[in-house]
Tab-separated table of C-alpha atoms in Angstrom:
chain	number	residue	atom	x	y	z
A	159	MET	CA	32.781	83.773	164.663
A	160	THR	CA	36.293	84.446	166.495
A	161	GLY	CA	38.687	86.627	166.745
A	162	ALA	CA	42.790	86.566	166.123
A	163	SER	CA	44.184	88.342	168.593
A	164	THR	CA	47.398	89.948	168.444
A	165	SER	CA	50.736	90.817	170.989
A	166	ARG	CA	52.235	93.769	171.222
A	167	GLN	CA	54.637	95.489	173.829
A	168	ASP	CA	54.022	98.794	174.571
A	169	LEU	CA	56.556	100.789	175.477
A	170	PRO	CA	57.468	102.411	179.358
A	171	VAL	CA	56.297	106.256	179.710
A	172	GLY	CA	59.368	108.543	178.900
A	173	ALA	CA	60.965	105.158	176.826
A	174	ASN	CA	63.338	106.154	173.748
A	175	PRO	CA	61.799	104.426	170.550
A	176	PHE	CA	66.137	104.446	169.335
A	177	SER	CA	68.835	102.059	169.431
A	178	ARG	CA	72.714	103.462	171.240
A	179	ARG	CA	73.568	102.230	167.859
A	180	ALA	CA	70.893	103.675	165.418
A	181	VAL	CA	71.280	107.064	166.725
A	182	LEU	CA	74.956	106.548	166.452
A	183	ALA	CA	74.214	105.692	162.928
A	184	ILE	CA	72.700	108.693	162.558
A	185	VAL	CA	74.501	111.376	163.412
A	186	LEU	CA	78.630	109.706	162.046
A	187	ILE	CA	76.083	109.510	158.799
A	188	GLY	CA	74.204	112.991	159.023
A	189	GLY	CA	78.101	114.446	160.138
A	190	ALA	CA	79.413	112.941	157.849
A	191	LEU	CA	77.037	114.186	154.770
A	192	LEU	CA	77.248	117.908	156.861
A	193	LEU	CA	81.489	117.934	156.375
A	194	ALA	CA	81.550	116.932	153.008
A	195	LEU	CA	78.800	118.814	151.809
A	196	LEU	CA	81.332	121.614	153.838
A	197	TRP	CA	83.861	120.434	151.885
A	198	MET	CA	82.331	121.314	148.497
A	199	VAL	CA	81.420	124.756	149.408
A	200	GLY	CA	84.644	125.473	150.409
A	201	THR	CA	86.903	124.113	147.058
A	202	GLY	CA	84.333	123.775	145.290
A	203	ALA	CA	84.363	120.256	143.638
A	204	GLY	CA	81.108	119.496	142.130
A	205	MET	CA	80.280	122.275	141.231
A	206	GLY	CA	80.784	121.666	137.346
A	207	SER	CA	83.040	120.209	135.844
A	208	ILE	CA	86.154	122.111	134.117
A	209	ASN	CA	86.695	119.902	131.717
A	210	ASP	CA	85.195	122.759	128.892
A	211	GLY	CA	86.988	122.196	125.563
A	212	GLN	CA	88.808	125.101	126.457
A	213	ALA	CA	93.134	125.402	125.430
A	214	GLN	CA	93.253	124.887	130.076
A	215	VAL	CA	94.556	121.825	132.154
A	216	GLY	CA	91.366	120.704	132.791
A	217	SER	CA	90.762	120.087	129.134
A	218	LYS	CA	90.733	116.501	127.395
A	219	GLY	CA	90.000	118.737	123.809
A	220	LEU	CA	93.438	118.850	121.618
A	221	THR	CA	94.090	121.818	123.197
A	222	GLY	CA	93.550	121.495	126.287
A	223	TYR	CA	95.883	120.721	128.332
A	224	ALA	CA	95.306	117.970	130.960
A	225	ALA	CA	97.732	115.081	129.501
A	226	MET	CA	100.884	117.564	130.680
A	227	ALA	CA	99.489	117.686	134.384
A	228	ASP	CA	98.933	114.108	133.927
A	229	TYR	CA	101.834	113.431	133.081
A	230	LEU	CA	103.672	115.731	135.275
A	231	GLU	CA	101.812	113.916	138.536
A	232	ARG	CA	102.395	110.754	137.533
A	233	ARG	CA	106.669	112.354	137.833
A	234	GLY	CA	106.117	113.047	141.292
A	235	TYR	CA	105.002	116.335	140.518
A	236	ALA	CA	102.880	118.319	143.292
A	237	LEU	CA	100.421	119.458	140.918
A	238	ARG	CA	98.385	121.916	141.518
A	239	ARG	CA	94.855	123.679	139.937
A	240	VAL	CA	94.849	127.365	141.763
A	241	ARG	CA	91.503	128.585	140.377
A	242	ASN	CA	92.263	131.195	144.044
A	243	GLU	CA	94.084	134.635	142.295
A	244	GLY	CA	95.718	134.800	145.993
A	245	ALA	CA	97.586	131.393	145.485
A	246	LEU	CA	98.993	132.517	143.060
A	247	ASN	CA	102.459	133.429	143.845
A	248	ALA	CA	103.068	130.535	146.365
A	249	PRO	CA	106.148	128.789	145.750
A	250	GLY	CA	106.749	126.715	142.600
A	251	LEU	CA	106.216	126.929	138.917
A	252	LEU	CA	103.068	128.751	137.178
A	253	VAL	CA	102.098	127.783	134.660
A	254	LEU	CA	99.672	129.960	132.869
A	255	THR	CA	97.634	129.359	129.749
A	256	PRO	CA	95.618	132.571	128.914
A	257	PRO	CA	92.650	133.175	125.729
A	258	PRO	CA	94.013	135.119	122.691
A	259	PHE	CA	92.927	138.263	123.670
A	260	ALA	CA	93.489	137.786	127.420
A	261	ASP	CA	94.717	141.014	129.921
A	262	GLY	CA	97.182	141.296	129.167
A	263	LYS	CA	97.800	144.246	131.893
A	264	ALA	CA	96.275	141.313	133.845
A	265	ILE	CA	98.786	138.811	132.801
A	266	GLU	CA	102.265	140.754	133.218
A	267	LYS	CA	100.775	141.889	137.159
A	268	ILE	CA	99.903	137.952	137.694
A	269	VAL	CA	103.992	137.334	136.341
A	270	ALA	CA	105.634	140.080	138.248
A	271	ALA	CA	104.539	139.223	141.255
A	272	HIS	CA	104.749	135.746	140.819
A	273	ARG	CA	108.212	136.424	139.595
A	274	HIS	CA	110.019	137.317	142.592
A	275	THR	CA	108.832	133.498	144.358
A	276	GLY	CA	109.024	131.214	141.190
A	277	PRO	CA	109.811	130.626	137.511
A	278	THR	CA	107.019	131.032	135.515
A	279	LEU	CA	106.210	128.869	132.434
A	280	VAL	CA	103.547	130.815	129.478
A	281	ILE	CA	101.580	129.064	126.982
A	282	GLY	CA	100.398	130.942	123.558
A	283	PRO	CA	96.846	129.899	122.143
A	284	LYS	CA	96.996	129.238	119.164
A	285	TRP	CA	92.987	127.422	117.475
A	286	VAL	CA	90.314	128.035	117.162
A	287	GLU	CA	88.174	125.763	119.565
A	288	SER	CA	84.573	124.966	118.617
A	289	ARG	CA	82.277	121.466	120.078
A	290	PRO	CA	80.813	118.897	118.077
A	291	GLN	CA	77.814	118.151	116.310
A	292	ALA	CA	75.429	117.163	117.947
A	293	ASP	CA	74.774	114.408	115.317
A	294	GLU	CA	78.609	112.807	115.499
A	295	LYS	CA	78.947	109.771	117.364
A	296	ALA	CA	82.002	108.305	119.784
A	297	VAL	CA	82.363	112.012	120.543
A	298	LYS	CA	83.218	112.708	124.458
A	299	THR	CA	82.740	115.454	126.436
A	300	GLY	CA	85.420	117.792	126.525
A	301	TRP	CA	86.293	117.194	122.860
A	302	VAL	CA	86.565	120.142	120.720
A	303	ARG	CA	87.285	120.409	116.725
A	304	LEU	CA	89.996	123.018	115.505
A	305	SER	CA	88.266	125.368	113.652
A	306	GLY	CA	91.132	127.984	112.243
A	307	THR	CA	93.702	129.076	114.089
A	308	GLN	CA	94.330	132.847	115.962
A	309	ALA	CA	97.398	134.758	117.178
A	310	PRO	CA	97.639	136.074	121.106
A	311	THR	CA	97.234	140.222	121.374
A	312	TRP	CA	98.211	140.676	124.440
A	313	LYS	CA	98.430	144.319	125.031
A	314	ASN	CA	100.120	145.571	128.084
A	315	PHE	CA	102.317	142.220	128.737
A	316	LEU	CA	105.418	141.075	126.557
A	317	ASP	CA	104.357	144.501	123.790
A	318	GLU	CA	108.365	144.085	122.662
A	319	VAL	CA	107.821	140.243	121.571
A	320	THR	CA	105.790	139.097	118.200
A	321	VAL	CA	104.161	136.682	117.448
A	322	ALA	CA	102.943	135.290	114.037
A	323	ILE	CA	100.877	132.742	112.620
A	324	GLY	CA	102.441	130.797	109.143
A	325	PRO	CA	103.076	126.740	107.370
A	326	ILE	CA	106.186	125.351	107.790
A	327	SER	CA	108.309	127.038	105.111
A	328	ARG	CA	108.321	123.920	101.362
A	329	GLY	CA	111.508	121.605	101.059
A	330	GLN	CA	111.724	121.387	105.189
A	331	THR	CA	110.004	118.824	107.639
A	332	ALA	CA	107.488	119.371	110.256
A	333	ASN	CA	110.492	119.251	113.488
A	334	TRP	CA	111.046	121.016	116.174
A	335	ARG	CA	114.448	120.514	118.078
A	336	GLY	CA	115.867	122.226	120.792
A	337	MET	CA	117.593	121.249	124.890
A	338	GLY	CA	119.252	118.151	123.299
A	339	ILE	CA	115.323	116.782	121.338
A	340	SER	CA	113.807	116.752	118.559
A	341	GLY	CA	110.273	115.230	117.380
A	342	SER	CA	107.552	116.592	114.785
A	343	LEU	CA	104.521	119.163	115.140
A	344	PRO	CA	101.652	117.370	114.933
A	345	ASP	CA	100.085	120.070	112.107
A	346	ARG	CA	103.034	121.754	109.986
A	347	ARG	CA	100.034	124.153	108.221
A	348	ALA	CA	99.505	126.454	110.836
A	349	VAL	CA	103.095	126.922	113.615
A	350	LEU	CA	103.143	130.377	116.187
A	351	SER	CA	106.824	131.432	116.696
A	352	GLY	CA	107.818	134.672	118.368
A	353	ARG	CA	110.377	136.952	118.052
A	354	GLY	CA	112.613	139.533	119.852
A	355	GLY	CA	115.381	141.489	120.976
A	356	ASP	CA	114.786	140.218	124.633
A	357	LEU	CA	114.280	137.066	123.807
A	358	VAL	CA	116.638	133.783	124.482
A	359	PRO	CA	115.172	130.729	122.162
A	360	LEU	CA	115.240	127.339	123.594
A	361	ILE	CA	112.761	125.452	121.169
A	362	VAL	CA	113.426	126.080	117.348
A	363	ALA	CA	110.895	124.945	113.680
A	364	SER	CA	112.867	123.552	111.322
A	365	ASP	CA	113.201	126.655	109.606
A	366	GLY	CA	114.011	128.429	112.553
A	367	ARG	CA	111.414	130.246	113.989
A	368	VAL	CA	111.850	130.424	117.796
A	369	LEU	CA	109.183	128.199	119.236
A	370	ALA	CA	110.101	128.668	122.601
A	371	ALA	CA	112.128	130.696	124.762
A	372	PHE	CA	113.159	132.628	127.899
A	373	LEU	CA	113.220	136.078	127.858
A	374	ASP	CA	116.827	137.999	128.999
A	375	ASP	CA	116.386	140.769	131.280
A	376	GLY	CA	118.726	140.800	134.067
A	377	GLY	CA	117.224	137.918	135.909
A	378	SER	CA	118.484	135.406	137.171
A	379	TYR	CA	118.539	131.599	134.358
A	380	SER	CA	119.341	129.193	136.138
A	381	GLY	CA	119.687	126.123	133.706
A	382	LEU	CA	118.469	127.576	131.336
A	383	GLU	CA	121.590	129.338	129.110
A	384	LYS	CA	122.829	125.273	129.217
A	385	LEU	CA	119.979	124.254	126.724
A	386	ALA	CA	119.687	127.556	124.531
A	387	ALA	CA	119.107	126.833	120.888
A	388	ARG	CA	122.118	129.721	121.191
A	389	ARG	CA	124.118	129.797	123.932
A	390	PRO	CA	124.406	133.770	124.836
A	391	THR	CA	126.470	135.717	127.953
A	392	LEU	CA	123.744	136.259	129.705
A	393	GLU	CA	124.427	138.793	132.617
A	394	VAL	CA	122.385	138.336	135.423
A	395	GLN	CA	121.503	142.355	137.609
A	396	ASP	CA	118.436	140.525	139.385
A	397	GLU	CA	118.849	136.963	141.262
A	398	ARG	CA	115.808	136.861	143.455
A	399	LEU	CA	113.642	137.502	139.461
A	400	GLN	CA	113.002	133.727	138.165
A	401	PRO	CA	113.033	132.754	135.040
A	402	LEU	CA	110.237	133.846	132.519
A	403	ILE	CA	109.852	131.353	129.997
A	404	ILE	CA	107.169	131.840	126.578
A	405	VAL	CA	106.368	128.552	124.731
A	406	PHE	CA	104.885	129.958	121.858
A	407	GLU	CA	103.771	127.021	120.162
A	408	PRO	CA	101.371	125.593	122.749
A	409	ASP	CA	100.957	121.850	120.312
A	410	LEU	CA	104.507	121.327	121.432
A	411	LEU	CA	103.178	121.122	125.720
A	412	ASN	CA	98.946	120.541	124.972
A	413	ASN	CA	96.865	117.179	124.476
A	414	TYR	CA	97.608	117.507	120.144
A	415	GLY	CA	101.262	117.347	120.145
A	416	MET	CA	101.163	114.960	123.819
A	417	ALA	CA	100.384	112.911	122.081
A	418	ARG	CA	104.692	111.573	121.431
A	419	PRO	CA	106.573	110.540	123.577
A	420	GLN	CA	108.958	114.098	122.765
A	421	SER	CA	106.251	116.231	123.854
A	422	ALA	CA	105.726	114.439	127.265
A	423	GLU	CA	110.394	114.133	127.884
A	424	LEU	CA	110.092	118.369	126.597
A	425	ALA	CA	108.198	118.942	129.141
A	426	GLU	CA	109.567	117.445	132.373
A	427	ARG	CA	112.776	118.709	130.285
A	428	LEU	CA	111.633	123.041	131.523
A	429	VAL	CA	109.894	122.093	133.838
A	430	ARG	CA	114.035	120.753	135.046
A	431	ALA	CA	115.058	124.022	134.139
A	432	ALA	CA	113.562	126.301	135.147
A	433	GLY	CA	115.224	124.603	138.537
A	434	VAL	CA	111.674	122.223	139.951
A	435	SER	CA	112.811	118.687	140.665
A	436	PRO	CA	110.527	115.741	141.144
A	437	GLY	CA	108.433	116.664	144.097
A	438	GLY	CA	108.534	120.697	143.355
A	439	PRO	CA	104.941	122.070	143.634
A	440	VAL	CA	103.809	122.960	139.605
A	441	LEU	CA	100.608	125.968	140.179
A	442	PHE	CA	98.575	125.736	136.717
A	443	ASP	CA	96.409	128.574	136.458
A	444	LEU	CA	92.757	128.674	135.370
A	445	THR	CA	91.802	132.235	136.695
A	446	LEU	CA	92.745	133.951	132.986
A	447	ASN	CA	90.242	131.227	131.872
A	448	GLY	CA	87.615	132.160	132.913
A	449	LEU	CA	87.404	129.430	136.441
A	450	GLY	CA	88.876	131.053	138.676
A	451	GLN	CA	86.905	131.135	142.162
A	452	SER	CA	86.874	134.026	145.179
A	453	ALA	CA	88.788	132.424	148.830
A	454	ASN	CA	85.010	132.589	150.523
A	455	LEU	CA	84.671	131.951	154.383
A	456	LEU	CA	84.892	128.204	154.382
A	457	THR	CA	88.016	128.371	152.130
A	458	LEU	CA	89.305	130.900	155.370
A	459	ALA	CA	88.576	128.337	157.361
A	460	PHE	CA	90.647	125.489	156.484
A	461	THR	CA	93.329	127.500	156.204
A	462	PRO	CA	96.249	128.731	158.149
A	463	PRO	CA	95.894	130.168	160.382
A	464	PHE	CA	92.463	130.211	161.279
A	465	LEU	CA	92.896	125.892	160.258
A	466	ALA	CA	93.735	126.481	164.364
A	467	ALA	CA	90.786	127.442	165.701
A	468	THR	CA	88.265	125.177	163.125
A	469	LEU	CA	90.899	122.291	164.544
A	470	CYS	CA	88.865	123.872	167.579
A	471	LEU	CA	85.620	123.720	167.849
A	472	LEU	CA	84.973	120.514	165.412
A	473	LEU	CA	87.336	119.018	168.347
A	474	ALA	CA	84.948	120.654	171.404
A	475	ALA	CA	81.577	119.624	169.319
A	476	VAL	CA	83.233	115.385	168.827
A	477	VAL	CA	83.222	115.898	172.692
A	478	THR	CA	79.994	117.618	173.310
A	479	GLY	CA	78.723	114.777	170.377
A	480	TRP	CA	80.251	112.003	172.116
A	481	ARG	CA	78.670	113.195	176.208
A	482	ALA	CA	76.019	113.470	174.352
A	483	PHE	CA	75.743	110.142	173.599
A	484	LEU	CA	76.559	108.600	176.654
A	485	ARG	CA	74.046	110.727	178.468
A	486	PHE	CA	72.014	109.250	176.111
A	487	GLY	CA	68.079	107.596	176.693
A	488	PRO	CA	65.207	109.377	179.862
A	489	PRO	CA	66.815	111.165	181.816
A	490	PHE	CA	66.701	109.690	185.431
A	491	MET	CA	65.086	111.512	188.832
A	492	PRO	CA	68.193	113.096	190.656
A	493	ASP	CA	68.132	113.043	193.828
A	494	ARG	CA	67.223	115.407	196.158
A	495	ALA	CA	70.276	117.407	197.867
A	496	ILE	CA	68.980	117.373	201.251
A	497	ALA	CA	66.264	114.669	202.385
A	498	PHE	CA	63.474	114.934	204.361
A	499	GLY	CA	63.405	114.122	207.933
A	500	LYS	CA	64.775	111.377	209.905
A	501	LEU	CA	66.554	110.499	207.062
A	502	ALA	CA	68.708	114.036	206.535
A	503	LEU	CA	69.431	113.891	210.008
A	504	VAL	CA	71.601	110.380	210.663
A	505	ALA	CA	73.015	111.094	206.491
A	506	ASN	CA	74.394	115.091	208.392
A	507	ALA	CA	75.582	113.142	210.784
A	508	ALA	CA	77.361	110.028	209.566
A	509	GLY	CA	78.916	112.997	206.977
A	510	LEU	CA	79.804	114.228	210.063
A	511	MET	CA	81.755	110.939	211.347
A	512	ARG	CA	82.897	110.374	208.086
A	513	ARG	CA	85.113	113.863	207.791
A	514	SER	CA	85.801	113.664	211.200
A	515	GLY	CA	87.813	110.700	211.194
A	516	ARG	CA	86.402	109.445	214.606
A	517	LEU	CA	84.482	106.775	213.917
A	518	HIS	CA	86.184	104.427	215.749
A	519	LEU	CA	84.586	106.734	218.872
A	520	LEU	CA	80.433	105.212	217.957
A	521	ALA	CA	81.484	101.137	218.785
A	522	ASN	CA	80.784	102.343	222.703
A	523	PRO	CA	77.693	104.082	222.159
A	524	TYR	CA	76.736	101.181	219.863
A	525	ALA	CA	76.770	98.932	221.516
A	526	ASP	CA	75.046	100.065	225.226
A	527	ARG	CA	71.950	101.087	222.534
A	528	ALA	CA	71.964	97.059	221.597
A	529	ARG	CA	72.055	96.031	224.820
A	530	GLU	CA	69.881	97.504	226.116
A	531	ARG	CA	67.001	97.338	223.727
A	532	LEU	CA	68.352	93.038	223.996
A	533	ALA	CA	67.036	93.513	227.947
A	534	GLN	CA	63.801	95.508	227.203
A	535	ALA	CA	62.928	92.634	224.214
A	536	LEU	CA	64.402	89.790	227.025
A	537	ALA	CA	62.478	91.492	230.349
A	538	LEU	CA	65.628	91.289	231.586
A	539	PRO	CA	65.876	92.905	235.445
A	540	SER	CA	67.039	97.203	234.955
A	541	ALA	CA	69.109	96.659	238.275
A	542	LEU	CA	72.071	95.239	235.778
A	543	ASP	CA	75.074	96.546	235.120
A	544	ALA	CA	76.136	96.441	231.545
A	545	GLU	CA	78.483	93.207	232.656
A	546	ALA	CA	75.241	91.296	234.069
A	547	ALA	CA	73.105	91.933	231.506
A	548	GLY	CA	75.272	91.265	228.806
A	549	HIS	CA	76.183	88.028	230.005
A	550	ALA	CA	72.705	87.137	230.319
A	551	ILE	CA	71.963	87.743	226.707
A	552	ASP	CA	74.471	85.584	226.206
A	553	ARG	CA	73.009	82.774	227.809
A	554	ALA	CA	69.925	83.513	225.670
A	555	LEU	CA	71.657	83.518	222.573
A	556	ALA	CA	73.237	79.388	223.739
A	557	SER	CA	69.652	78.614	223.940
A	558	ARG	CA	69.031	78.906	221.027
A	559	ARG	CA	72.039	79.421	218.847
A	560	PRO	CA	74.181	77.516	220.925
A	561	ASP	CA	76.781	77.552	217.921
A	562	ALA	CA	75.742	81.512	217.478
A	563	GLU	CA	78.621	83.807	218.536
A	564	PRO	CA	78.161	85.204	221.548
A	565	PHE	CA	76.944	87.991	222.769
A	566	THR	CA	79.886	89.624	224.249
A	567	ALA	CA	82.732	87.996	221.552
A	568	LEU	CA	80.820	90.490	218.879
A	569	VAL	CA	80.996	94.131	221.457
A	570	GLU	CA	84.235	93.475	222.238
A	571	ARG	CA	85.377	92.968	218.912
A	572	LEU	CA	83.176	96.348	217.943
A	573	LYS	CA	85.236	97.860	220.137
A	574	ALA	CA	88.646	96.295	219.346
A	575	ALA	CA	88.198	97.799	215.986
A	576	ARG	CA	89.292	100.798	214.398
A	577	GLY	CA	89.482	100.798	210.556
A	578	PRO	CA	85.917	101.104	208.999
A	579	HIS	CA	85.428	98.644	207.560
A	580	ASP	CA	86.168	96.401	210.592
A	581	LEU	CA	83.380	97.836	212.525
A	582	LEU	CA	80.777	98.497	210.024
A	583	LYS	CA	80.951	94.151	209.641
A	584	ALA	CA	80.828	94.066	214.289
A	585	ALA	CA	77.965	96.225	213.431
A	586	ARG	CA	76.174	94.627	211.256
A	587	ASP	CA	77.010	90.571	212.979
A	588	LEU	CA	75.510	92.853	216.365
A	589	HIS	CA	72.773	93.835	214.621
A	590	ALA	CA	72.597	90.236	213.286
A	591	LEU	CA	72.240	88.946	217.208
A	592	GLU	CA	69.663	91.633	218.006
A	593	ARG	CA	67.229	90.712	215.027
A	594	MET	CA	67.593	86.993	215.846
A	595	LEU	CA	67.684	87.492	219.657
A	596	ILE	CA	63.918	90.239	219.422
A	597	ARG	CA	62.222	87.792	217.009
């Protein structure tokens, strides 16, 4: 019976089982996943889709405004979907899409606070949505059924304005006109309109009902006055008060209406008339639709003025990780701060001579000690002086190595050396000669 032999490679004690590349890959992947997790927690990304079928910017159903937002983004506007109430006061056009039973005081508070920062566009709700039946085929996420209509009841917001839902009058086409363009409505059976003494019409239906208007309350009207369906003489009382535009009929701008190119053109004309050019900010509110998020520490960490401290901490973490990576592997045993015995004496003496800058003073003592050792090894008479002993050493060297440099020549070269390099080279040559003669 024969046994199979297996070879194995034992790792030395203290060796690391991972290579530098493996550890670097683990650290980089782990760091990237950690940053992604922090970003998701801070921004709310990946925490649920906002395509819920409601009449808001993230919805892709008939009543949503995803098409309008996508169109404005493609036209170059800096569009933001705002889920934090504190960010609603940022500069730019604020678009509000409140549900029918939203709190009117909350709408009034948001509008009043933003109108000193930028224009505001409020789109009214009309449709009552319901989810498609489970057995229906080819139904995508966010799609809805239109099961009825409901006029908004926003008490304490524009109470002087009244709204009504009704069909287009008989004999009239389901069209709208205003702001230099015209188009058709997707459903003539239910049209939401508004009326009030301070409303200046922008879009009217074929039967004369007001579908979109701006509020004449003494604020700045930018280019809205020239685009109004009727052009009154407006008196500006407060230049800081930005315009408030109300779109009563949501089918002018929602996904249901944006299937028509005239609605897309109307959306951009409203944004431009409000004073926002391509590249300017457009803010779509999600807080009134129940999709708001409160600010957390992670969100604050990546917003000024805390962003500077966060960047400093990240930079410090990178530097610390890089230093740890350079030290990868088992630690080396450090040298003793104070060496044992003679080694410590020699090291201290050498350090003292080097710091004093008197290295050339070592030449004569080193040559004398070398001469004494050689004279003793060659059994030369002790009565010989330094010159005679040097010549005797030269004769002994010539008998063994005729081609070698004489001892006296090496001594002279050692004494003539001034720089550390020359002094060390001459001392090494003299030491080599000494070892050769003593062996």
